[in-house]
mmCIF file of C-alpha atoms and ligand atoms in Angstrom:
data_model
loop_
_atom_site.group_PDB
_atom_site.id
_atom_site.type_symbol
_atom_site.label_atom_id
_atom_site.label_comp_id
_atom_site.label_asym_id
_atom_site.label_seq_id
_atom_site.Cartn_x
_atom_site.Cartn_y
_atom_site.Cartn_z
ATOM 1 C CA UNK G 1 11.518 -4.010 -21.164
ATOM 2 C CA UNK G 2 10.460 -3.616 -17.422
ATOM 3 C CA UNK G 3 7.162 -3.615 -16.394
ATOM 4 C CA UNK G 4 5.336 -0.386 -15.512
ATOM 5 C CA UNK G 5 4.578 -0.255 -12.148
ATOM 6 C CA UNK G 6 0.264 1.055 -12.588
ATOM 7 C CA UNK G 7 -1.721 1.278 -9.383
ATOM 8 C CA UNK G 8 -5.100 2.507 -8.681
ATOM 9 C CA UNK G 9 -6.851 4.597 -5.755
ATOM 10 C CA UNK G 10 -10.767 4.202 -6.210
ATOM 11 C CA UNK G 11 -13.022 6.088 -3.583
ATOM 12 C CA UNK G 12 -16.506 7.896 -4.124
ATOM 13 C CA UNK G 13 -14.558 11.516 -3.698
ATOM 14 C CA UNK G 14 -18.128 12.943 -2.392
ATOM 15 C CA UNK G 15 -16.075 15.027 -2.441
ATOM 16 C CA UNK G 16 -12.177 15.282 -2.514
ATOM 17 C CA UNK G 17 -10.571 16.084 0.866
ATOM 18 C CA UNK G 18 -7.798 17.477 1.420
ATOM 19 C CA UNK G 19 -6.275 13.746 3.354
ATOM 20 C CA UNK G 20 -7.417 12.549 -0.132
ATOM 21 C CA UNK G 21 -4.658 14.960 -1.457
ATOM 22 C CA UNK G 22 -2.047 13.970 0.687
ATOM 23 C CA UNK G 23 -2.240 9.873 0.637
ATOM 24 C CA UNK G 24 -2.409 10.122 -3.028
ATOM 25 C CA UNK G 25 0.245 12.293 -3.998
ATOM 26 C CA UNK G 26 2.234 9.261 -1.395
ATOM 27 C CA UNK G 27 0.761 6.741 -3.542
ATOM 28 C CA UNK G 28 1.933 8.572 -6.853
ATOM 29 C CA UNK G 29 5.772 8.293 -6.250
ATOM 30 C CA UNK G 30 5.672 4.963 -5.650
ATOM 31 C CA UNK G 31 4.490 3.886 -8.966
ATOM 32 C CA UNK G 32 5.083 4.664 -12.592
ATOM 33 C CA UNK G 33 0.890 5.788 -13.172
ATOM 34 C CA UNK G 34 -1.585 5.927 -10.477
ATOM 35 C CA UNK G 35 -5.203 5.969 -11.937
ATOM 36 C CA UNK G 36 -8.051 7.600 -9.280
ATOM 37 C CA UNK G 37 -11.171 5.581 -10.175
ATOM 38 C CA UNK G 38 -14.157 7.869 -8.845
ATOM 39 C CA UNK G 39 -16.547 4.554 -8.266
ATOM 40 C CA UNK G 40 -20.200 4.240 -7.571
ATOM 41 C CA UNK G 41 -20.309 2.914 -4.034
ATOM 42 C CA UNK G 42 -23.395 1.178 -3.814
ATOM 43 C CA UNK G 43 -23.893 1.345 -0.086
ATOM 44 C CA UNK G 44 -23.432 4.916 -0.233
ATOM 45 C CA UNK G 45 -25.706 8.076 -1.557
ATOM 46 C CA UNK G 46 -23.680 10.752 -3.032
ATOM 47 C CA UNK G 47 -24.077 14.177 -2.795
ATOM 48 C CA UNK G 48 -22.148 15.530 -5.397
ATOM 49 C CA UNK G 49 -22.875 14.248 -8.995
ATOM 50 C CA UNK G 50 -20.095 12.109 -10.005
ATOM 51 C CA UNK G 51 -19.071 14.227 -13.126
ATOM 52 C CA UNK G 52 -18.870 17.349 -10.521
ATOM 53 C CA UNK G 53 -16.093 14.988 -8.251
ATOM 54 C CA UNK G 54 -14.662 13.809 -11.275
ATOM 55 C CA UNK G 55 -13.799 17.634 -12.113
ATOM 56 C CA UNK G 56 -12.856 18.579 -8.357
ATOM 57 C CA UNK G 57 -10.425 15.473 -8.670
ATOM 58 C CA UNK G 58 -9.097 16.721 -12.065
ATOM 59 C CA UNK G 59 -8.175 19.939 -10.742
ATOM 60 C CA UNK G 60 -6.249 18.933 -7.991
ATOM 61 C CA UNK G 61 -3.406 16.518 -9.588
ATOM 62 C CA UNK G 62 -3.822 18.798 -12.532
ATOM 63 C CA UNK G 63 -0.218 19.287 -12.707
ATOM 64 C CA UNK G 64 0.943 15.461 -11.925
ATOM 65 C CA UNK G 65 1.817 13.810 -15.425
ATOM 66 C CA UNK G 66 1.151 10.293 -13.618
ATOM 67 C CA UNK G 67 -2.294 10.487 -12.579
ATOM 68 C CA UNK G 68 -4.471 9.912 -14.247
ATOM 69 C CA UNK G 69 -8.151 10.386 -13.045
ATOM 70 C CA UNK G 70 -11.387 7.953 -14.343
ATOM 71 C CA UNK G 71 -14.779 7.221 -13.493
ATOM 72 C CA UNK G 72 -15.822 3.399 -13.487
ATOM 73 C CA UNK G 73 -18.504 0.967 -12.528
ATOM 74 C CA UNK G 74 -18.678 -1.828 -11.094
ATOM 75 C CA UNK G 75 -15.740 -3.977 -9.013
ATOM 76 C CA UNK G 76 -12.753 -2.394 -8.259
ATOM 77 C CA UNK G 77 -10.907 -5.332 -9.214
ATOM 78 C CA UNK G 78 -12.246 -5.394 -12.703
ATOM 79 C CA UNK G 79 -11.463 -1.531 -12.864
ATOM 80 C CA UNK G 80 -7.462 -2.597 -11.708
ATOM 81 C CA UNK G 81 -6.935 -5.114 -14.495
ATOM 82 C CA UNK G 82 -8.671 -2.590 -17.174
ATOM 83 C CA UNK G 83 -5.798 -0.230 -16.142
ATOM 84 C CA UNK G 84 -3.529 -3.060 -16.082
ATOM 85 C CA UNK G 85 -2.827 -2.454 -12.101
ATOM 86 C CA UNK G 86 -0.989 -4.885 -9.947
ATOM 87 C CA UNK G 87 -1.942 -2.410 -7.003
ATOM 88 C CA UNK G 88 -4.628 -0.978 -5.310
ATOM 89 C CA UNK G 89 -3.825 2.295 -2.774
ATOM 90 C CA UNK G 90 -6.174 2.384 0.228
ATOM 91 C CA UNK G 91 -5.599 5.001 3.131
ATOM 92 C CA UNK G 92 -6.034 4.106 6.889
ATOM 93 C CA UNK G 93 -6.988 6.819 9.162
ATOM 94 C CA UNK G 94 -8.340 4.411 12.172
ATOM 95 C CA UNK G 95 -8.603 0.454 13.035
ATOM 96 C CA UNK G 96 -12.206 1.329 12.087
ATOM 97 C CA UNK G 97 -11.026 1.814 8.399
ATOM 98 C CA UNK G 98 -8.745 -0.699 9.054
ATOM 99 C CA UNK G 99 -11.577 -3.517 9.858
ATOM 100 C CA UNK G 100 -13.477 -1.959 7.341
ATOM 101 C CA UNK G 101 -10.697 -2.316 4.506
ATOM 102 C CA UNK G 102 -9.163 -5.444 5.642
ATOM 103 C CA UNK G 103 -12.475 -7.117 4.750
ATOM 104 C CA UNK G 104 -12.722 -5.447 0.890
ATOM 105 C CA UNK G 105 -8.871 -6.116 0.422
ATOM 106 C CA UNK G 106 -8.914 -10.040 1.908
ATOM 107 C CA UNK G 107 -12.362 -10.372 -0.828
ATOM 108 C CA UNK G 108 -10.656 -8.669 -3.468
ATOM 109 C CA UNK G 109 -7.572 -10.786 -3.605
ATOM 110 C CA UNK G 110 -9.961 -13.958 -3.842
ATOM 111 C CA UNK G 111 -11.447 -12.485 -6.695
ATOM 112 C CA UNK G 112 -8.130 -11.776 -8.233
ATOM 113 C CA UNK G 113 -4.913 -12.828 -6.584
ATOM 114 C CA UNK G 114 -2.561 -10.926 -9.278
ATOM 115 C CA UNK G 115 -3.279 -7.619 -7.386
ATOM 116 C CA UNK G 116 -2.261 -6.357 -4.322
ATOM 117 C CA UNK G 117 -3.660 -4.034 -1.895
ATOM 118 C CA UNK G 118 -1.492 -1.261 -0.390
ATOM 119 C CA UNK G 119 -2.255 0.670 2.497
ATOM 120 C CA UNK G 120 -1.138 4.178 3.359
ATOM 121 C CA UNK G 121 -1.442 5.648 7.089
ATOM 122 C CA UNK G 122 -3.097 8.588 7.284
ATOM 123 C CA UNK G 123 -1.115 12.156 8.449
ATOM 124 C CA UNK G 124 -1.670 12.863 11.643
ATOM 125 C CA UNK G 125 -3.021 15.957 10.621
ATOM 126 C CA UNK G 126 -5.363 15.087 8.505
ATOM 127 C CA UNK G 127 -6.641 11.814 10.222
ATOM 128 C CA UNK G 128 -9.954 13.237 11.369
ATOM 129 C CA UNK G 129 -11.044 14.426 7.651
ATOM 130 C CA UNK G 130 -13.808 12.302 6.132
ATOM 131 C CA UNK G 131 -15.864 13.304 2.785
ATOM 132 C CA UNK G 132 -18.780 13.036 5.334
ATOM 133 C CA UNK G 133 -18.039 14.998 7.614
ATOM 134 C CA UNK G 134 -17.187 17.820 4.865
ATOM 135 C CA UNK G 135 -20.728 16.886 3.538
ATOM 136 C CA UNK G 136 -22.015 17.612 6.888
ATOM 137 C CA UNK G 137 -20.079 21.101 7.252
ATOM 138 C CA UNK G 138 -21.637 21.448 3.332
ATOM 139 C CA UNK G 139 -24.979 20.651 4.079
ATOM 140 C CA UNK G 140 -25.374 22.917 7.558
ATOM 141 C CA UNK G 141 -23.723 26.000 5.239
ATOM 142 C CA UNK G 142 -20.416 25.708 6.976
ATOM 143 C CA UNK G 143 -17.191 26.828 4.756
ATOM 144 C CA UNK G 144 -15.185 23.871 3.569
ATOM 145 C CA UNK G 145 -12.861 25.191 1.755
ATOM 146 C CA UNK G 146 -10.012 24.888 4.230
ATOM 147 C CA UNK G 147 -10.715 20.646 3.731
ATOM 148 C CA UNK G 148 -10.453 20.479 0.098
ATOM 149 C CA UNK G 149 -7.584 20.743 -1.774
ATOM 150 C CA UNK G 150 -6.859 24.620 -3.080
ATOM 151 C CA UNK G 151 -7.174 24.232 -6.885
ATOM 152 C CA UNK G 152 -10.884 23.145 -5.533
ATOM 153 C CA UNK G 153 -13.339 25.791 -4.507
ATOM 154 C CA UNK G 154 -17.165 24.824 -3.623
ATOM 155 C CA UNK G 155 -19.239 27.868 -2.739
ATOM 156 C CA UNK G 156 -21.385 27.708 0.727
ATOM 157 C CA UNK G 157 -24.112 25.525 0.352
ATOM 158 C CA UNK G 158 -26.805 28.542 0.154
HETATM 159 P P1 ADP B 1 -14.948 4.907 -0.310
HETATM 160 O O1 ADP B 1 -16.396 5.221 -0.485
HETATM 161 O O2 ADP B 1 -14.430 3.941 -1.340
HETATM 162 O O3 ADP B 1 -14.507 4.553 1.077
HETATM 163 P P2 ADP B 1 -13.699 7.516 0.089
HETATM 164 O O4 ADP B 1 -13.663 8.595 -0.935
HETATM 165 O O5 ADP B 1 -14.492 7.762 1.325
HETATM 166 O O6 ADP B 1 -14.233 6.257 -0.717
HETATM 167 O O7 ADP B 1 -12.242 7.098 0.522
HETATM 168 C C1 ADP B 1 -11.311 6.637 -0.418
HETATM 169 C C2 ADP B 1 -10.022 6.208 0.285
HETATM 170 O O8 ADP B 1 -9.385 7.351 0.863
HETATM 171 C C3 ADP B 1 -10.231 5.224 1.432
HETATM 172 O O9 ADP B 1 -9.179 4.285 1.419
HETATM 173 C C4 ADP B 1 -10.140 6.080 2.663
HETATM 174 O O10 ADP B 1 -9.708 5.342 3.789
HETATM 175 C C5 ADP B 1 -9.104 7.094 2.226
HETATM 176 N N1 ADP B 1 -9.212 8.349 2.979
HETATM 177 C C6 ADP B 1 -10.297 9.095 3.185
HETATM 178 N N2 ADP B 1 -10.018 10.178 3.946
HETATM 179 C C7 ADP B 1 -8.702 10.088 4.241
HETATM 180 C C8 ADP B 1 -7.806 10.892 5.038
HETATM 181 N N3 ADP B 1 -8.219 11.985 5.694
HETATM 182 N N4 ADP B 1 -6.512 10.488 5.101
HETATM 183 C C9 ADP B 1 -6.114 9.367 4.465
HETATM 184 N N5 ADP B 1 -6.895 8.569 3.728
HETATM 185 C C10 ADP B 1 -8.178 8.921 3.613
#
């Protein structure tokens, strides 16, 4: 029997985006499952409790029978082969991500050299979206709701 094809697309979600959306539904059709592991970031302070961006997450690939959505600890790398993942899906928006991501993906084949990284560019139209600045919009009472995917609604921040 051939293998399944099982990649993975961690990120902190804090929260879900609506670029999110678009480079994972990409990433979907190219493998059999795709599991979205909502990770701890440890450099990072959320501000949405991770069971809270777990559900946001949920709700958007609701009606996508291969993805699968998780929360996990720890290295991402450990998280792949748990899923039994060859890949991991990482968007670019920027060389700054790209920098950024070439450094995690070059450490994360050392520490396991059976999986590979993938990277997705970024639409054009949705290059400039980052969880932080919807936090910022979030946290100043702005409306975010036209950056986060529609099955998601988070009141004003008031
Ligand atoms: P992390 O804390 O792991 O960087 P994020 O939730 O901020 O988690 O991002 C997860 C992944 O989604 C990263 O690869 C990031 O580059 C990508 N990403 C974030 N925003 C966008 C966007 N607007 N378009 C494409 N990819 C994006």
């Amino acid at each position: 029997m051939e293998k399944l094809k099982i990649g993975i697309f961690p990120g902190s979600f804090d929260p879900i985006t609506v670029g999110h959306e678009y480079i994972i539904l990409k990433a979907a059709k190219l493998v059999d499952s795709l599991v979205i592991g909502i990770g701890s970031n440890s450099n990072k302070k959320h501000q949405f409790d991770v069971a809270i961006r777990e559900e946001w997450v949920k709700k958007t690939f609701d009606s996508h029978q291969n993805i699968l959505v998780k929360k996990y600890d720890g290295l991402t790398v450990d998280f792949a082969k748990k899923e039994n993942a060859s890949f991991i899906f990482r968007g670019l928006r920027s060389t700054i991500d790209f920098e950024y991501e070439k450094q995690i993906a070059e450490t994360n084949s050392l520490m396991n050299k059976e999986i590979e990284t993938i990277f997705l560019l970024a639409s054009n139209k949705y290059g400039m979206i980052s969880s932080s600045i919807v936090r910022q919009i979030f946290i100043n009472n702005g409306d975010i709701n036209s950056l986060i995917p529609n099955a998601v609604n988070i009141p004003i921040n008031d």
